[in-house]
Each structure stands twice: as C-alpha cells, then as structure tokens.
mmCIF file of C-alpha atoms and ligand atoms in Angstrom:
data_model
loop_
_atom_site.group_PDB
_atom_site.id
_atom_site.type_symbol
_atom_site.label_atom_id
_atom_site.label_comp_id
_atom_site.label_asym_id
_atom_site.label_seq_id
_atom_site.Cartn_x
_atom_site.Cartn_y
_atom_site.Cartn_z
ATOM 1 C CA UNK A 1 -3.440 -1.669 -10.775
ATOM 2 C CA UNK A 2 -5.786 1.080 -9.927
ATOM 3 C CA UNK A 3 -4.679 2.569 -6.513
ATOM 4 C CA UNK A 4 -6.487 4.120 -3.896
ATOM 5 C CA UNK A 5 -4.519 6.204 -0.774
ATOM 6 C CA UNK A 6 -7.189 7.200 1.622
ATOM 7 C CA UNK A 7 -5.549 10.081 3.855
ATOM 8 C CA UNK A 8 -3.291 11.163 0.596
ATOM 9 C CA UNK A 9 -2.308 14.646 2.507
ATOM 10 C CA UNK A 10 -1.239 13.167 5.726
ATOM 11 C CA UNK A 11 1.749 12.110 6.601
ATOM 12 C CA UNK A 12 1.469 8.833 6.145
ATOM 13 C CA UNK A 13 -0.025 8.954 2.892
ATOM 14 C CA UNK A 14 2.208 11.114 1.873
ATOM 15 C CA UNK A 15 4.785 9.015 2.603
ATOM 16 C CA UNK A 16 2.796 6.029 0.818
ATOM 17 C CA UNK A 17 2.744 7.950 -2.250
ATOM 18 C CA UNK A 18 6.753 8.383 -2.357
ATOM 19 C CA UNK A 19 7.259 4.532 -1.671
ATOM 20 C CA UNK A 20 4.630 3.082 -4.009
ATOM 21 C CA UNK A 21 6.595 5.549 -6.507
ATOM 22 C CA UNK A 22 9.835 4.498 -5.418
ATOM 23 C CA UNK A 23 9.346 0.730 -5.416
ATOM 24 C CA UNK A 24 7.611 0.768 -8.552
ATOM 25 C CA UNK A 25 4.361 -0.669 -7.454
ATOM 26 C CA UNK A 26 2.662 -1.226 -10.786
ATOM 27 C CA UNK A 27 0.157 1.767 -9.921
ATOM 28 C CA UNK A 28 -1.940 2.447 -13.458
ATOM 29 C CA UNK A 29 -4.056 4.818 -12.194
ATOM 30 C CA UNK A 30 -4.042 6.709 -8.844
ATOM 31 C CA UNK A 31 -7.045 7.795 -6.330
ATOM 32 C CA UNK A 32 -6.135 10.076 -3.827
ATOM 33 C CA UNK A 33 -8.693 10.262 -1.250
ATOM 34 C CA UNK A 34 -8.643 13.144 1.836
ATOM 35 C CA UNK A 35 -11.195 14.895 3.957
ATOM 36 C CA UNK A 36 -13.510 17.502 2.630
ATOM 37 C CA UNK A 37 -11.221 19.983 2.984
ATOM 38 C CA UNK A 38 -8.971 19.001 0.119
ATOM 39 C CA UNK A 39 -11.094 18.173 -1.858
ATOM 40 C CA UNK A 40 -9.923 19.424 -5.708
ATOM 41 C CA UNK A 41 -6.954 19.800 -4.098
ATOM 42 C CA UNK A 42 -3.322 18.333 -7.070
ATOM 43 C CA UNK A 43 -1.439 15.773 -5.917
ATOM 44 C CA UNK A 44 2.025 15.128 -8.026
ATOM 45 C CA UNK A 45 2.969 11.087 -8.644
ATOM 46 C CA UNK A 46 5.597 10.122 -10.811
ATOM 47 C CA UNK A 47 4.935 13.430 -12.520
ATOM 48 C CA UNK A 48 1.347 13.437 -12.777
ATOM 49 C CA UNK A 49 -1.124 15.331 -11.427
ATOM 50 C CA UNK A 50 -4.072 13.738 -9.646
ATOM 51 C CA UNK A 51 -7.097 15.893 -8.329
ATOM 52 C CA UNK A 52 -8.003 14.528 -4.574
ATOM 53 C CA UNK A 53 -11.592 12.565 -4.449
ATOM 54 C CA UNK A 54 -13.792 11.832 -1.581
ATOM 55 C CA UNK A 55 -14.641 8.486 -0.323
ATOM 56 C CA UNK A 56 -17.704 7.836 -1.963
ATOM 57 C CA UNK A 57 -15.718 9.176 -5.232
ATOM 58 C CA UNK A 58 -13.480 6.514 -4.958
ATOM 59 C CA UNK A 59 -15.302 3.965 -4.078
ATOM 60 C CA UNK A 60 -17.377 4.364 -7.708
ATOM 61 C CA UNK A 61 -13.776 4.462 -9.642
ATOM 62 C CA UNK A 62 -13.381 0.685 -8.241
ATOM 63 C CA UNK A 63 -9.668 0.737 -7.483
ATOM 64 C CA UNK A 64 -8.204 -2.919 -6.997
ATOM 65 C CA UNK A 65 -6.503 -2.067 -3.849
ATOM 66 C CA UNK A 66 -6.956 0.756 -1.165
ATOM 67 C CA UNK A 67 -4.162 1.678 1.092
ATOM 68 C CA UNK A 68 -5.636 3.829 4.345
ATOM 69 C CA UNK A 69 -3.904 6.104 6.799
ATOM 70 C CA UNK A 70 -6.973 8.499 8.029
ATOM 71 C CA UNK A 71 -7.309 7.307 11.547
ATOM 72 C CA UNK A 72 -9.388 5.196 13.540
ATOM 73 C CA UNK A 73 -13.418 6.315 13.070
ATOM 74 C CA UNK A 74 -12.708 6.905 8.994
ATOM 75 C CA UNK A 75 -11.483 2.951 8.610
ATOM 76 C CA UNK A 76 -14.038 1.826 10.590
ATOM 77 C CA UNK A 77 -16.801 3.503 8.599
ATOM 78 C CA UNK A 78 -15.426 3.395 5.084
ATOM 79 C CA UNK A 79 -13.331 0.105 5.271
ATOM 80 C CA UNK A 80 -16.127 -2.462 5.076
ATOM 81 C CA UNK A 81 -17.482 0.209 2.309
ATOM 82 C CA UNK A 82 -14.414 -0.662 0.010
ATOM 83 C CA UNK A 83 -14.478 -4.414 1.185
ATOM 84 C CA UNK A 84 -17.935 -4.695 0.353
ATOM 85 C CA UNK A 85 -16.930 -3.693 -3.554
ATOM 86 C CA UNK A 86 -14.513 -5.840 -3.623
ATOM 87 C CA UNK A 87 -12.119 -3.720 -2.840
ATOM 88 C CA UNK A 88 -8.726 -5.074 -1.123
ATOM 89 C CA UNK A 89 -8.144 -2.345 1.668
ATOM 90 C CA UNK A 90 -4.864 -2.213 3.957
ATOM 91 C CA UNK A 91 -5.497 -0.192 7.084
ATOM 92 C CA UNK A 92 -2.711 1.597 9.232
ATOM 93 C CA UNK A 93 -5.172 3.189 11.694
ATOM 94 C CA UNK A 94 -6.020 0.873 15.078
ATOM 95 C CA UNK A 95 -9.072 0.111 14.098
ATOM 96 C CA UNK A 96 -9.160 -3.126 12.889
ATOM 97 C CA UNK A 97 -6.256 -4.668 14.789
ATOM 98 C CA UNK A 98 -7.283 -6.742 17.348
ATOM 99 C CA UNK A 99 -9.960 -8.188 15.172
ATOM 100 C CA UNK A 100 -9.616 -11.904 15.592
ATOM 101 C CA UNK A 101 -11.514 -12.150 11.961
ATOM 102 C CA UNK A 102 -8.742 -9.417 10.567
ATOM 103 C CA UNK A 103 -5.158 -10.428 9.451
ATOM 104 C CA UNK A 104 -2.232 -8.130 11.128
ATOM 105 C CA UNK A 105 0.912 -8.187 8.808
ATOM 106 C CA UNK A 106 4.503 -7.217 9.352
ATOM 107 C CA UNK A 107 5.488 -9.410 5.940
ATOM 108 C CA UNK A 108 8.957 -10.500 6.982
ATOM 109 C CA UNK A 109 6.924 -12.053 10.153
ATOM 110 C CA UNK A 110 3.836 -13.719 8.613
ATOM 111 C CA UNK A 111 2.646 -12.565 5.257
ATOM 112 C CA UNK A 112 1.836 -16.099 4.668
ATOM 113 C CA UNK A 113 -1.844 -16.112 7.012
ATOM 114 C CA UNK A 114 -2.716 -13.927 4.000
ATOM 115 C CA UNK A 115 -5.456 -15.265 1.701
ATOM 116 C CA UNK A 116 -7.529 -13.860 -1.409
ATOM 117 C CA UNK A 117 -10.418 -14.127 0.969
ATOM 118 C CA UNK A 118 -8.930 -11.067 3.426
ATOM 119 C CA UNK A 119 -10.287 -7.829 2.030
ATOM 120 C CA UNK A 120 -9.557 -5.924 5.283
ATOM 121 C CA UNK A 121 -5.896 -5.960 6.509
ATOM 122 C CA UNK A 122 -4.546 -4.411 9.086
ATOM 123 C CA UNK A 123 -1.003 -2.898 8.884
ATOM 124 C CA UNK A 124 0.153 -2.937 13.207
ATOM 125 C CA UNK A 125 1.467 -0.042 15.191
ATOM 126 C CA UNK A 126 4.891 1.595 14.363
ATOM 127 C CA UNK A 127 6.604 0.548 16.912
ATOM 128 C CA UNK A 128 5.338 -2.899 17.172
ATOM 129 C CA UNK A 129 6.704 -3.378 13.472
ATOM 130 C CA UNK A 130 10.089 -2.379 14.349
ATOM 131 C CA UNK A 131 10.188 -4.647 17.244
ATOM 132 C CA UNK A 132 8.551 -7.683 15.995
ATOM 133 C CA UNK A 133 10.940 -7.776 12.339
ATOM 134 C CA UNK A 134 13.713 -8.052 15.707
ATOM 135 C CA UNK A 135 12.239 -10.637 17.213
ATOM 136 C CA UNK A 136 10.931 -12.887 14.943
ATOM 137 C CA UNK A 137 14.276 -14.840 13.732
ATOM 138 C CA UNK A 138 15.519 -14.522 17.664
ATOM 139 C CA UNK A 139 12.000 -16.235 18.097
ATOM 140 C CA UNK A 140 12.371 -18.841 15.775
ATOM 141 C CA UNK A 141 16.322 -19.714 17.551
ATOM 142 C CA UNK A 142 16.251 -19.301 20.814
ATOM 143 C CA UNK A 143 12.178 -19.333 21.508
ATOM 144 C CA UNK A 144 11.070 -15.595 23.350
ATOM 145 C CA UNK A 145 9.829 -15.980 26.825
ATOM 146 C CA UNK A 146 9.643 -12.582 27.653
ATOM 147 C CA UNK A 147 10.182 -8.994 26.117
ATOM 148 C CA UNK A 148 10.697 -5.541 28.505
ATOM 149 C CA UNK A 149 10.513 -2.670 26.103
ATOM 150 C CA UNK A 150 10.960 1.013 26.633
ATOM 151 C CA UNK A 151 10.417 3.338 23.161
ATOM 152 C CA UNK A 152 11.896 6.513 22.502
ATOM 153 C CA UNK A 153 9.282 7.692 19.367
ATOM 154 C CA UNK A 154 9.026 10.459 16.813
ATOM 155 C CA UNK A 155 6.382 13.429 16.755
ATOM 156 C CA UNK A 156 5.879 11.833 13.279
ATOM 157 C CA UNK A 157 4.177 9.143 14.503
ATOM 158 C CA UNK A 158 1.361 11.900 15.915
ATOM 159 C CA UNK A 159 0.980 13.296 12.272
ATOM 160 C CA UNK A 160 0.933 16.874 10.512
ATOM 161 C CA UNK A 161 -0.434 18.499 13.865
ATOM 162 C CA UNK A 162 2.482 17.455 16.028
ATOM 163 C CA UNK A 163 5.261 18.272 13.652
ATOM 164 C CA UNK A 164 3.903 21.703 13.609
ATOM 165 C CA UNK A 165 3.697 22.240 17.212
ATOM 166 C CA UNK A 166 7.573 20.850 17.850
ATOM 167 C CA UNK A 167 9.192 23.714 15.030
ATOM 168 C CA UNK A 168 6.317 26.035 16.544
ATOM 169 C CA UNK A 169 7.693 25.686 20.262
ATOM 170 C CA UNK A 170 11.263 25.366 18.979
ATOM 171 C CA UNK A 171 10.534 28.981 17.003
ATOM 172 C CA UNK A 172 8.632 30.887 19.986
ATOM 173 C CA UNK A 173 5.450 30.645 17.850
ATOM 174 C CA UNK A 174 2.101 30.457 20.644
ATOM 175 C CA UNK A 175 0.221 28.009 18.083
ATOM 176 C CA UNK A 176 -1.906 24.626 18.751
ATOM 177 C CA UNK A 177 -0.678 21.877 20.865
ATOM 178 C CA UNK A 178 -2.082 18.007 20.415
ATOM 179 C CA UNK A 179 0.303 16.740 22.880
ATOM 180 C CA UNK A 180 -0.802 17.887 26.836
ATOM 181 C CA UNK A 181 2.411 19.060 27.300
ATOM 182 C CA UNK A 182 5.279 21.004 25.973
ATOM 183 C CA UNK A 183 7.166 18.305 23.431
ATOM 184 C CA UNK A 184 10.429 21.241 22.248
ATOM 185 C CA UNK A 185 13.460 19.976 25.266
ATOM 186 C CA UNK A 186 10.953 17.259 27.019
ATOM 187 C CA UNK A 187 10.505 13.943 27.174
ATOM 188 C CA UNK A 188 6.822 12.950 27.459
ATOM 189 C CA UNK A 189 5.982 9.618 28.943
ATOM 190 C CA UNK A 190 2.356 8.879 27.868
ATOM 191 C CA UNK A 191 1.015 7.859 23.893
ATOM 192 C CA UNK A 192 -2.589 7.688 23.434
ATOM 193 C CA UNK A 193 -4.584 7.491 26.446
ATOM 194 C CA UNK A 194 -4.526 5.341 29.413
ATOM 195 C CA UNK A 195 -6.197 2.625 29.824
ATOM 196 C CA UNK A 196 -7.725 0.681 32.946
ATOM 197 C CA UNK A 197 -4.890 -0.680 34.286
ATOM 198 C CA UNK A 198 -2.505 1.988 34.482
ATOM 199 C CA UNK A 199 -0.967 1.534 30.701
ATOM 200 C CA UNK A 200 -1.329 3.715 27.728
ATOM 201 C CA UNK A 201 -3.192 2.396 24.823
ATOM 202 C CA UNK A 202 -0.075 2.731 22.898
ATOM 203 C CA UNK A 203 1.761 0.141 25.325
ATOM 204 C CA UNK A 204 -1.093 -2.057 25.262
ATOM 205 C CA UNK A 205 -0.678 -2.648 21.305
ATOM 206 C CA UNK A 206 2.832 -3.570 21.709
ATOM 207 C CA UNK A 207 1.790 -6.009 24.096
ATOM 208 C CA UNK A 208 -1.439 -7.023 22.468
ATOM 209 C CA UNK A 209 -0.646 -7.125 18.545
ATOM 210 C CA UNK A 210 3.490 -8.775 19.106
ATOM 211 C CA UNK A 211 1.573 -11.663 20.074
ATOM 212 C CA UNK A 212 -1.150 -11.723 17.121
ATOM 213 C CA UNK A 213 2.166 -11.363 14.608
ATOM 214 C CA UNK A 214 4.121 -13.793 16.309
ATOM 215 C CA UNK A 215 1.305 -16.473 16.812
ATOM 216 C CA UNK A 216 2.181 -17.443 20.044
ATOM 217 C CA UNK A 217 0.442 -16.360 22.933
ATOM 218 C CA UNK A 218 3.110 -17.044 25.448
ATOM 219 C CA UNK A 219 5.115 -14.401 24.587
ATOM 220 C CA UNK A 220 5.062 -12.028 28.304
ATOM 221 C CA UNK A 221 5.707 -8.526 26.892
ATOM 222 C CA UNK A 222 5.698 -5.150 28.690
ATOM 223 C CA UNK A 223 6.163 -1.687 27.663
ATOM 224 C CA UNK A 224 6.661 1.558 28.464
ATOM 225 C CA UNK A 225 6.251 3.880 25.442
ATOM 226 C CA UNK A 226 7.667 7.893 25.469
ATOM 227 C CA UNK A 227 7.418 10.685 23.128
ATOM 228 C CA UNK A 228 10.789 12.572 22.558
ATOM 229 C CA UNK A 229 11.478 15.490 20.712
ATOM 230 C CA UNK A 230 12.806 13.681 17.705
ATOM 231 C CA UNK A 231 12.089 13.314 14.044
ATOM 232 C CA UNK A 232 13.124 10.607 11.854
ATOM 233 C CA UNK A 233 12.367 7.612 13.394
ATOM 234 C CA UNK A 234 11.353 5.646 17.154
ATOM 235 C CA UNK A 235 13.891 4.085 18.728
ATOM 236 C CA UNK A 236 13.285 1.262 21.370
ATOM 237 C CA UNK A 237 15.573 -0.365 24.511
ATOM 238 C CA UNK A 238 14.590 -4.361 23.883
ATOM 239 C CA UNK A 239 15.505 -6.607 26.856
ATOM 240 C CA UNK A 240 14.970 -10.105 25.434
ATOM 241 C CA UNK A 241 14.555 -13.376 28.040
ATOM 242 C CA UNK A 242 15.073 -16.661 25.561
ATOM 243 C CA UNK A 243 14.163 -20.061 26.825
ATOM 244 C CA UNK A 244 17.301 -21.100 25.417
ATOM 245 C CA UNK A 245 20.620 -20.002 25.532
ATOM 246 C CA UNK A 246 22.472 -17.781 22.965
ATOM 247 C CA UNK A 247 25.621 -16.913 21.120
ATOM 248 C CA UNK A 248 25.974 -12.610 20.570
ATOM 249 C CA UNK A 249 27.777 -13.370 17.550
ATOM 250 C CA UNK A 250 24.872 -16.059 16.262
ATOM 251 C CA UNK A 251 22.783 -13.493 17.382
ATOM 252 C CA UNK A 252 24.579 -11.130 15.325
ATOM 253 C CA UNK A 253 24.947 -13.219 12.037
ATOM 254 C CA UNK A 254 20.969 -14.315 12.764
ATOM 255 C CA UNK A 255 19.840 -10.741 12.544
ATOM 256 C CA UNK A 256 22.203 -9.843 9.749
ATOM 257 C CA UNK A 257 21.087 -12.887 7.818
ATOM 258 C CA UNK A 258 16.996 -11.640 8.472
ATOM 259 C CA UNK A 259 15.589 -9.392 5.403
ATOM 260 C CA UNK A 260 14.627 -6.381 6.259
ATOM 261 C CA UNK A 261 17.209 -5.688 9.480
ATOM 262 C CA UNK A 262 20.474 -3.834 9.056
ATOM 263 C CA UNK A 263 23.265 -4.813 12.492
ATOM 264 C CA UNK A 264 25.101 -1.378 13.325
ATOM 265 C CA UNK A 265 26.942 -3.026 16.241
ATOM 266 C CA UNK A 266 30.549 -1.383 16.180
ATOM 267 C CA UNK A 267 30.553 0.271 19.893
ATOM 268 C CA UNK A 268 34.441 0.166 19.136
ATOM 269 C CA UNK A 269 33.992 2.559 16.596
ATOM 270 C CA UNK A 270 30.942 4.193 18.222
ATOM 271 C CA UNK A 271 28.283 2.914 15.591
ATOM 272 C CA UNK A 272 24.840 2.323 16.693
ATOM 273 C CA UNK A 273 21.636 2.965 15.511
ATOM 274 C CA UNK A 274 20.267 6.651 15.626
ATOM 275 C CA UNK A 275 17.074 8.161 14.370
ATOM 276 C CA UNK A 276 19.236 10.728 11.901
ATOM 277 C CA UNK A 277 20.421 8.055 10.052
ATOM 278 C CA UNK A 278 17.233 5.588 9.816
ATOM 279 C CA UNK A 279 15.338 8.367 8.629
ATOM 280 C CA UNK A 280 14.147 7.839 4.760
ATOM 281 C CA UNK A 281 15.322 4.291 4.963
ATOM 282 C CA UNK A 282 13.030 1.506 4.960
ATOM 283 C CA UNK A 283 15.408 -1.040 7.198
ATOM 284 C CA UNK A 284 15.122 -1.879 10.495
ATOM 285 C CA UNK A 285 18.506 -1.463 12.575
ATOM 286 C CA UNK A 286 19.826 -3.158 15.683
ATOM 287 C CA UNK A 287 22.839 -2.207 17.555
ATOM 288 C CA UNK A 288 24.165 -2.219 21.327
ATOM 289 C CA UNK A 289 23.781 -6.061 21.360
ATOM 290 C CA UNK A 290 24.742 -6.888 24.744
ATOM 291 C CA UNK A 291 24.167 -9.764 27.401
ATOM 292 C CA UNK A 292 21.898 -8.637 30.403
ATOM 293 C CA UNK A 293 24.255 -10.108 33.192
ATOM 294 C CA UNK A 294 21.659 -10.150 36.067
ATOM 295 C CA UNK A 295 19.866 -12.910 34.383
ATOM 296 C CA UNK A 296 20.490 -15.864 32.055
ATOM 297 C CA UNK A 297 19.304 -16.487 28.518
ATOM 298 C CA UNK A 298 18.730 -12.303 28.199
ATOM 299 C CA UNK A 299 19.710 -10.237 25.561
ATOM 300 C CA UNK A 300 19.801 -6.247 25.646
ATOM 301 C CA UNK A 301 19.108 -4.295 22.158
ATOM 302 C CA UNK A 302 18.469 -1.066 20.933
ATOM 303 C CA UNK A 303 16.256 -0.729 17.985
ATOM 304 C CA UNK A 304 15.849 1.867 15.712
ATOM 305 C CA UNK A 305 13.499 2.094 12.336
ATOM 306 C CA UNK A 306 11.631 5.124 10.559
ATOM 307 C CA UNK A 307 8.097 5.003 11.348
ATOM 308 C CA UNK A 308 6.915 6.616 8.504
ATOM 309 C CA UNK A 309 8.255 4.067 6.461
ATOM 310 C CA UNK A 310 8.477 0.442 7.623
ATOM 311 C CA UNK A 311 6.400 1.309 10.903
ATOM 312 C CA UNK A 312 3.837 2.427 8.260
ATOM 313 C CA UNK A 313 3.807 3.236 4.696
ATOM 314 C CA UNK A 314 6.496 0.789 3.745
ATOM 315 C CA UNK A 315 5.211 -2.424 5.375
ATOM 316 C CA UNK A 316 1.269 -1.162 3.975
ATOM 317 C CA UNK A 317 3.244 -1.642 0.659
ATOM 318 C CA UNK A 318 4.849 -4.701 0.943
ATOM 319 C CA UNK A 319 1.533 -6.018 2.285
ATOM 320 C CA UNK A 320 0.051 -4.899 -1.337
ATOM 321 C CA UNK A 321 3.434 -6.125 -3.081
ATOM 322 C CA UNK A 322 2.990 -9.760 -1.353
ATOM 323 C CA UNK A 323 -0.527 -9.969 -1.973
ATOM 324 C CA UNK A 324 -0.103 -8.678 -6.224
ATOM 325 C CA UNK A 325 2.992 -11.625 -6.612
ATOM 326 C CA UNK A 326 0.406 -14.062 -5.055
ATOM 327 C CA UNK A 327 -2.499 -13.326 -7.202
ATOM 328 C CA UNK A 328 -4.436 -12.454 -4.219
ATOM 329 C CA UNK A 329 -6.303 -9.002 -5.307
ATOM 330 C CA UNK A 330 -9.063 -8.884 -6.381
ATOM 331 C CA UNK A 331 -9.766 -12.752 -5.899
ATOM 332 C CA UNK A 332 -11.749 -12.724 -2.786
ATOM 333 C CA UNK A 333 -15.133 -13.863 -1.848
ATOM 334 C CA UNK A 334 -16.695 -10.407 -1.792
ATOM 335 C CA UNK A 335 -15.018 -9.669 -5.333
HETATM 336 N N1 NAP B 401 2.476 8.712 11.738
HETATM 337 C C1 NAP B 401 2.821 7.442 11.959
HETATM 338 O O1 NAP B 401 3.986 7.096 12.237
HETATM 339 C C2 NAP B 401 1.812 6.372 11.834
HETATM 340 C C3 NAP B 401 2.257 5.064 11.855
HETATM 341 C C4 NAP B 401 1.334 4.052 11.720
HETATM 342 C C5 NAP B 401 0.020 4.371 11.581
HETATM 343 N N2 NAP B 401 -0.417 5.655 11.560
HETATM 344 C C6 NAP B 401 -1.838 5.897 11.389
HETATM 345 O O2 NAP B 401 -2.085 6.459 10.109
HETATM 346 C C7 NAP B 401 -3.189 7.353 10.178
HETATM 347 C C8 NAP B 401 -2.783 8.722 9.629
HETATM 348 O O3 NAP B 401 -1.660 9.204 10.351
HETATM 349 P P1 NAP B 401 -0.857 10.509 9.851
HETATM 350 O O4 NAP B 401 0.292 10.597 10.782
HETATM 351 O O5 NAP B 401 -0.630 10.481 8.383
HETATM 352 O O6 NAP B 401 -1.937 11.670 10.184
HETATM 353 P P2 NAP B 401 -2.124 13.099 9.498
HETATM 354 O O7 NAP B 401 -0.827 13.618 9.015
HETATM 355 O O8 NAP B 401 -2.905 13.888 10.466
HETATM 356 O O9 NAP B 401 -3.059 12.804 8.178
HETATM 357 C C9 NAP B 401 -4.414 12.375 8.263
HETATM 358 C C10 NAP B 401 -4.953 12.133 6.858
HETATM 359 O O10 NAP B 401 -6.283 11.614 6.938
HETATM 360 C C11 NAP B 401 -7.168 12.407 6.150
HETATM 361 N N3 NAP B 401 -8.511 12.384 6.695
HETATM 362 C C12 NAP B 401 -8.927 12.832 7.899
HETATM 363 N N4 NAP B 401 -10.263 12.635 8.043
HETATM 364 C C13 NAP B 401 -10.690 12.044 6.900
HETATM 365 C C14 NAP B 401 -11.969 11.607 6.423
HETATM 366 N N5 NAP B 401 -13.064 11.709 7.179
HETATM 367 N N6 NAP B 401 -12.039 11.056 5.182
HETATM 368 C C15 NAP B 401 -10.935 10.938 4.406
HETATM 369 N N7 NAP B 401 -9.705 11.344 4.801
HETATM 370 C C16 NAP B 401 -9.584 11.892 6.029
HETATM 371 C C17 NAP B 401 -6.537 13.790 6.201
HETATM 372 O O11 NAP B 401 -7.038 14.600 5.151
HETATM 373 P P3 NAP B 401 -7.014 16.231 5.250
HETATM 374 O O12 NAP B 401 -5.620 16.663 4.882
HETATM 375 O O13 NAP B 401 -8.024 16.626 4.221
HETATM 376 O O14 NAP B 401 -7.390 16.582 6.654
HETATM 377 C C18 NAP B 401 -5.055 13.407 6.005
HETATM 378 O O15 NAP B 401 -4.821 13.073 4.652
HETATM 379 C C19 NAP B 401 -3.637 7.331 11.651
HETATM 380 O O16 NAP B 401 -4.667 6.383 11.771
HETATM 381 C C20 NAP B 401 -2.415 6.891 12.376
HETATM 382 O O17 NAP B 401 -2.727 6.274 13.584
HETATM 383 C C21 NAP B 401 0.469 6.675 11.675
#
C-alpha cells in the first residue's frame, strides 16, 4: 500500500512512522509530506531513505491511504484535496471532529460505523482516546450516566515546540515559550483556549467527541484538563456514576478482559499506572480502582496511556489496519 504521512517531522508523525514500521503495516512505498521547510529533507523507514514531498507532490503520487498530523488549518485545506483523489485520509488534527458527516474512531470503541464510502476520518483527541477505550466495556455493563474527569497531560501532546521549551527552562536556556506560562516545576491549568462558557477547548472535546464515540448522547461528562511537566504519557482521575450497580472485581476482570487496556491495580504492592512506564507502549492502563463512597453506583479510576501512541499515532494506525482487513481503501464513492 502506498503510504502517505502528512506532518512526517512532527511528533506525531514521527511517531506514525515508528508504529506503521513496527506493526508491519504493509507500507510498499512511503510519502512523507512536511511544510516547506523540509522540503528535500531524508527520512529513514525500515532502512530506507525517503526524500520529504509537499502536498501537492503527494497528492500526484496517488497514495492509497494518507495518515495526517499537521494541525488544524493544513487538514482542513488539503484533506478534501486527498479525498477528492480518492485518497483515504485519517486526520489527528481537530478539524474534522465534530463533523456530523465525518466518522470519529477509537477502534476498540466503534470501528464498525466505518464504511468504504468514508474518505475523511477523524482520529479524536488524546485524551479522549484514553478515556473512552475505559469506558466503553464499563458502558456496555453497568450503562455510564455520568463521567467527572480531571487530566494530568504531557508537553508531548503540544508538539516539537513545547518539548523544547520544558528541557530549555529545565537547562536555564532564555528560548521560545508556546505555553503562557512557565511549564519546568508548574502545573498549568488551561489547554487550548477558552471558550464561551468558561471551559477550554481542550475540555470541551472530551465532553463533545466521548459522546460521538460512544453513540449515546446521554452520557453527562465534565472536565477539567491540566498541563504538567511530564513526558511520556497523560494521565487522567475518572470518577464514573453507573446507572447500575457494580462489582470492583467484575470491574476488574471487565477491563482486563477489554483489548487494548492493561489493570495495574496492586496498591498492596504500590502498582499503579505512571506516565514512565506507559511511555512507548501502545496500551491503555487503569489502576487505583476504588468505590467513590459519597455516592452510589460510582467508581474512581486513574488512567494512564501514551499520547503519542494510542492517543494518536497508534489508534490513526489501527484505523488504517481495520479499514485494509475490511477491504475498505480505496473502495469509496470518490475512488
Ligand atoms: N502531540 C499529540 O499528543 C497529539 C495527539 C493527537 C493529535 N495531535 C495533532 O497532531 C498534529 C501534529 O501534532 P505534533 O505534536 O506532531 O506537532 P509538531 O511536532 O509541531 O509537528 C507538526 C508537523 O506538521 C508539519 N506541517 C506544519 N505545517 C504544514 C503544512 N502547511 N503542510 C504540511 N505539513 C505541515 C510540520 O512540518 P515541518 O517540520 O516542516 O514544520 C511537522 O511535520 C496536530 O494537529 C495535533 O493537534 C497531536
């Protein structure tokens, strides 16, 4: 399959390029794709070298499949340019989201709304991902009434730029900032901007796109989202309200039994989920199950993933991986 990774020098795409490699996606021919800046620029992939191209370059090479991480304004102008080639594109920027005529895919959740006929899909936020893979068998059990969640998230998740200013800070060095604040030793409680009613964009897509993945409206969810100083991973505090009652250790077994989750639930022994050890991995891990005792049917969690990965370049893959095993590339109605 001829691949396309639009935002190949990011870190996302860089990322992508490690797990299509890893996983084995059948990739025959690659087409890195970056801003004008790298153009030219060598990109290594199972050995090879492959020179970066610019949009309009790889549009002309016809890949089957386009995986994009280059933000917001570049899938919204060069998205529907793929699409309209016939092109199957996968987008992790926000862009295309909310888009009631635009699947959004966490495969373990609902990879099954996918059709030949989608040639723009939407990959959700990071830390929506990580929370919904939770929720969905809990869902399916003991039905979700409400969900109060507070995340603890990565610079990664801000890209390149942010990395750089956390080891600059942490060295001394007096070099550009994309967060409004000091990040090195603080804990900064906005993500994106804020919106109308006193949220963060950030906290309205974990509100917004849970219920578009879990197909159910009535799900009441409300967040609080916070950049730490952290790489590796986000980590969340999930306070679940069922309709029904629950068992921890069904709960347990439930979760354990759920592809894609790893339980690290051993307070005994002090094992919970950290960001140190999700990092590189594509799971995501629960831990610090726990009643809430102020209120029935309520479960407390702590969730941890790598947001690289599953919150981005692994789930893009295993979007691309579900839809090559169904025969759904290159099918569509634009083909
Ligand atoms: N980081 C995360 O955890 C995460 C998770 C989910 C989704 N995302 C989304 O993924 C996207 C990329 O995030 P990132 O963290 O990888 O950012 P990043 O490290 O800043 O990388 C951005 C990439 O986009 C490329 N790019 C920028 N403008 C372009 C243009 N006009 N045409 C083609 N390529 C262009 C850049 O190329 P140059 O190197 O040439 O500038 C670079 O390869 C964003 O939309 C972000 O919201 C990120």
């Amino acid at each position: 399959m001829k691949v396309a990774v639009v935002g190949a020098t990011g870190l996302v795409g860089t990322k992508m390029l490690q797990v299509l490699a890893e996983r084995n996606f059948p990739v025959t021919e690659l087409i890195p794709v970056a801003s004008s800046k790298s153009i030219g620029k060598e990109i290594t992939f199972k050995g090879r070298q492959f020179k970066v191209v610019s949009v309009e370059d790889a549009i002309k090479q016809k890949p089957d499949v386009a995986l994009f991480s280059a933000g917001g304004s570049t899938s919204l102008e060069q998205a529907p340019l793929f699409a309209e080639a016939g092109i199957t594109v996968i987008d992790n920027s926000s862009a295309w989201r909310m888009d009631p005529t635009k699947k959004l895919v966490v495969p373990e959740v609902n990879a099954d709304v996918l059709t030949a006929d989608d040639k723009i899909i939407a990959n959700p936020n990071c830390s929506t991902i990580q929370m919904v893979v939770a929720l969905k068998p809990l869902h399916d059990h003991y039905k979700i009434k409400r969900v109060v969640v507070s995340t603890y998230q990565s610079v990664t998740g801000t890209g390149v730029k942010a990395v750089d200013q956390l080891f600059n800070e942490r060295k001394g060095i007096d070099g550009p900032k994309v967060y409004p604040y000091t990040i090195d030793l603080n804990v900064i409680p906005q993500i994106d901007v804020f919106t109308e009613n006193g949220y963060t964009k950030e906290e309205m897509k974990m509100i917004l796109e849970t219920k578009k993945i879990m197909g159910d409206d009535s799900i009441k969810v409300t967040a609080t989202t916070v950049r730490i100083p952290v790489m590796g991973g986000h980590s969340e505090s999930v306070n679940i309200e069922f309709l029904h009652d629950f068992d921890l250790s069904e709960v347990r077994t439930l979760l354990s039994n759920s592809p894609g989750i790893v339980v690290v639930d051993d307070t005994a022994n002090l094992k919970y989920p950290m960001p140190l050890d999700a990092h590189d991995k594509d799971e995501v891990f629960v831990g610090r199950l726990r009643r809430d005792e102020t209120q029935d049917n309520t479960l407390n969690c702590w969730i941890v993933s790598d947001n690289l990965r599953k919150g981005a370049a692994t789930n893009a893959v295993q979007i691309a991986e579900y839809l090559a095993a169904k025969n759904l590339i290159g099918q569509g109605i634009e083909a």
